[in-house]
Amino acid sequence: MSLRCDRLLADGQAVKTMAKRGQRVTLKALDTPVTLSWFWRQHEDTGEREQHFVVATEVLSGPYLVRLGKRRWAIEACFKVLKHQFGWDAFGQGTRLGMYRWWLLGFISYLLAHWQFLASEQTTLDWQQAAQKARQTLFPQEVLACFLQELADVRPTLAELGVVITVARVPVAV
């Protein structure tokens, strides 16, 4: 489990003051002793190093606990992106099959956006921009259909303003 750096131990010290990884400590307001360790990780947006604390109720070595914590952190980062960038926070599937379908679609979206980012050779990952670029590259007809629908929706407003927009196909030489 991850832990905030200002979480207090039973003796009143903050966990960030601990000097040795893999120590058995007791957290304030918790009777069960836990093993405490930490690892350093670069922040995705700023590039600065962040210290992440992990605890386990089992007696584990510091390096092994760090390995488990890093693995969990990487998985949580994936789900955080799926939730906020691919709409998982709005899904409410009531069946197991519906949940599997939604998970599969979200994971495919995540992979396509990630591959688009890798192909673009950009240095900073912006999930929204990568997803939009993947959509434009892989599904141009769908992008055009959405644009035409949006244009049809705003046509009455444009007509009130005296604006007419015409969309026409142009022959493209191959």
Coordinates of C-alpha atoms in Angstrom, one line a residue:
M1 CA 0.0 0.0 0.0
S2 CA 1.3 3.5 -0.7
L3 CA 1.6 6.1 2.0
R4 CA 1.8 9.8 2.3
C5 CA 5.2 11.2 3.3
D6 CA 3.7 13.2 6.3
R7 CA 2.0 10.1 7.8
L8 CA 3.1 9.8 11.4
L9 CA 4.6 6.9 13.3
A10 CA 3.5 5.9 16.8
D11 CA 6.4 7.8 18.2
G12 CA 5.4 11.0 16.4
Q13 CA 8.0 11.0 13.6
A14 CA 7.0 11.4 10.0
V15 CA 7.7 8.4 7.7
K16 CA 9.9 10.6 5.5
T17 CA 12.4 10.9 8.4
M18 CA 13.2 7.2 8.4
A19 CA 16.8 6.4 7.4
K20 CA 16.7 2.6 6.7
R21 CA 14.5 0.8 4.2
G22 CA 12.7 -2.4 5.3
Q23 CA 12.2 -1.3 8.9
R24 CA 9.3 -2.6 11.0
V25 CA 7.4 0.4 12.3
T26 CA 4.0 1.1 13.9
L27 CA 2.0 3.9 12.4
K28 CA 0.0 6.3 14.5
A29 CA -3.6 5.0 15.1
L30 CA -2.7 1.6 13.8
D31 CA -1.8 -1.3 16.1
T32 CA -0.4 -3.6 13.5
P33 CA 3.3 -3.2 12.8
V34 CA 4.2 -2.7 9.1
T35 CA 7.3 -2.9 7.0
L36 CA 8.2 0.5 5.5
S37 CA 10.3 1.3 2.4
W38 CA 10.4 3.9 -0.3
F39 CA 11.6 4.5 -3.9
W40 CA 12.3 7.4 -6.1
R41 CA 10.5 8.0 -9.3
Q42 CA 10.4 10.8 -11.9
H43 CA 7.2 12.8 -12.1
E44 CA 5.6 12.4 -15.5
D45 CA 4.8 16.1 -16.0
T46 CA 7.7 18.0 -14.3
G47 CA 10.5 15.4 -14.6
E48 CA 11.4 16.0 -10.9
R49 CA 12.2 13.1 -8.6
E50 CA 9.5 12.1 -6.2
Q51 CA 9.8 9.9 -3.2
H52 CA 7.0 7.2 -2.8
F53 CA 6.5 5.3 0.4
V54 CA 5.1 1.8 0.5
V55 CA 4.2 -0.4 3.5
A56 CA 3.2 -4.0 3.9
T57 CA 1.9 -5.9 6.9
E58 CA 4.1 -8.9 6.0
V59 CA 7.8 -9.0 7.0
L60 CA 9.6 -8.2 3.7
S61 CA 13.0 -6.9 2.8
G62 CA 13.2 -3.3 1.7
P63 CA 14.3 -4.0 -1.9
Y64 CA 11.5 -6.6 -2.4
L65 CA 8.9 -4.2 -1.0
V66 CA 10.2 -1.5 -3.3
R67 CA 9.9 -3.9 -6.3
L68 CA 6.2 -4.6 -5.4
G69 CA 5.5 -0.9 -4.8
K70 CA 7.0 0.1 -8.2
R71 CA 5.0 -2.6 -10.0
R72 CA 1.8 -1.4 -8.3
W73 CA 2.5 2.2 -9.0
A74 CA 3.0 1.5 -12.7
I75 CA -0.3 -0.3 -12.9
E76 CA -2.1 2.5 -11.0
A77 CA -0.7 5.0 -13.4
C78 CA -2.2 3.1 -16.3
F79 CA -5.6 3.0 -14.6
K80 CA -5.4 6.7 -13.7
V81 CA -4.9 7.5 -17.4
L82 CA -7.7 5.2 -18.4
K83 CA -10.0 6.8 -15.9
H84 CA -9.3 10.5 -16.6
Q85 CA -8.3 10.5 -20.3
F86 CA -10.4 7.6 -21.7
G87 CA -13.7 8.1 -19.7
W88 CA -13.5 5.2 -17.2
D89 CA -14.8 7.6 -14.5
A90 CA -18.1 7.7 -16.3
F91 CA -18.7 4.0 -17.0
G92 CA -21.4 2.2 -15.2
Q93 CA -21.6 -1.2 -16.7
G94 CA -23.9 -3.5 -14.8
T95 CA -22.7 -6.9 -16.1
R96 CA -19.4 -8.6 -16.0
L97 CA -19.4 -8.9 -19.9
G98 CA -20.1 -5.2 -20.2
M99 CA -17.3 -4.4 -17.8
Y100 CA -14.9 -6.7 -19.8
R101 CA -15.9 -5.0 -23.1
W102 CA -15.4 -1.6 -21.6
W103 CA -12.0 -2.6 -20.1
L104 CA -10.9 -4.0 -23.5
L105 CA -12.0 -0.9 -25.4
G106 CA -10.2 1.3 -22.8
F107 CA -7.0 -0.8 -23.0
I108 CA -7.0 -0.7 -26.8
S109 CA -7.5 3.1 -26.7
Y110 CA -4.6 3.4 -24.2
L111 CA -2.3 1.3 -26.4
L112 CA -3.2 3.1 -29.6
A113 CA -2.5 6.5 -28.0
H114 CA 0.7 5.2 -26.5
W115 CA 1.9 3.9 -29.8
Q116 CA 1.0 7.2 -31.5
F117 CA 3.1 9.0 -28.9
L118 CA 6.1 6.7 -29.5
A119 CA 5.7 7.2 -33.3
S120 CA 5.6 11.0 -32.9
E121 CA 9.0 11.2 -31.3
Q122 CA 7.8 13.9 -28.9
T123 CA 9.6 14.2 -25.5
T124 CA 6.6 15.0 -23.3
L125 CA 3.6 12.7 -23.2
D126 CA 0.2 14.5 -23.3
W127 CA -2.4 11.7 -23.3
Q128 CA -5.2 13.9 -24.7
Q129 CA -3.1 15.0 -27.6
A130 CA -1.8 11.5 -28.3
A131 CA -5.3 10.1 -28.2
Q132 CA -6.6 12.8 -30.6
K133 CA -3.7 12.2 -33.0
A134 CA -4.3 8.5 -32.9
R135 CA -7.9 9.0 -33.7
Q136 CA -7.1 11.3 -36.6
T137 CA -4.5 9.0 -38.0
L138 CA -6.3 5.7 -37.6
F139 CA -10.0 6.8 -38.1
P140 CA -10.1 9.8 -40.4
Q141 CA -13.6 8.9 -41.7
E142 CA -14.9 9.0 -38.2
V143 CA -13.2 12.3 -37.5
L144 CA -14.8 13.7 -40.7
A145 CA -18.3 12.4 -39.8
C146 CA -18.1 13.9 -36.3
F147 CA -17.0 17.3 -37.8
L148 CA -19.9 17.2 -40.3
Q149 CA -22.3 16.4 -37.5
E150 CA -21.0 19.3 -35.4
L151 CA -21.2 21.6 -38.3
A152 CA -24.8 20.6 -39.0
D153 CA -25.6 21.3 -35.3
V154 CA -24.2 24.9 -35.5
R155 CA -25.6 25.7 -38.9
P156 CA -28.8 27.4 -37.5
T157 CA -26.6 29.6 -35.2
L158 CA -24.3 30.5 -38.1
A159 CA -27.3 31.3 -40.3
E160 CA -28.6 33.8 -37.7
L161 CA -25.2 35.5 -37.8
G162 CA -25.2 35.5 -41.6
V163 CA -22.5 33.0 -42.0
V164 CA -22.7 30.1 -44.5
I165 CA -20.1 27.3 -44.5
T166 CA -19.9 25.0 -47.5
V167 CA -18.1 21.7 -47.4
A168 CA -17.2 20.0 -50.7
R169 CA -15.2 17.0 -51.8
V170 CA -12.1 17.9 -53.7
P171 CA -10.7 15.2 -56.1
V172 CA -7.4 14.0 -54.8
A173 CA -4.8 12.6 -57.2
V174 CA -3.2 9.4 -56.0

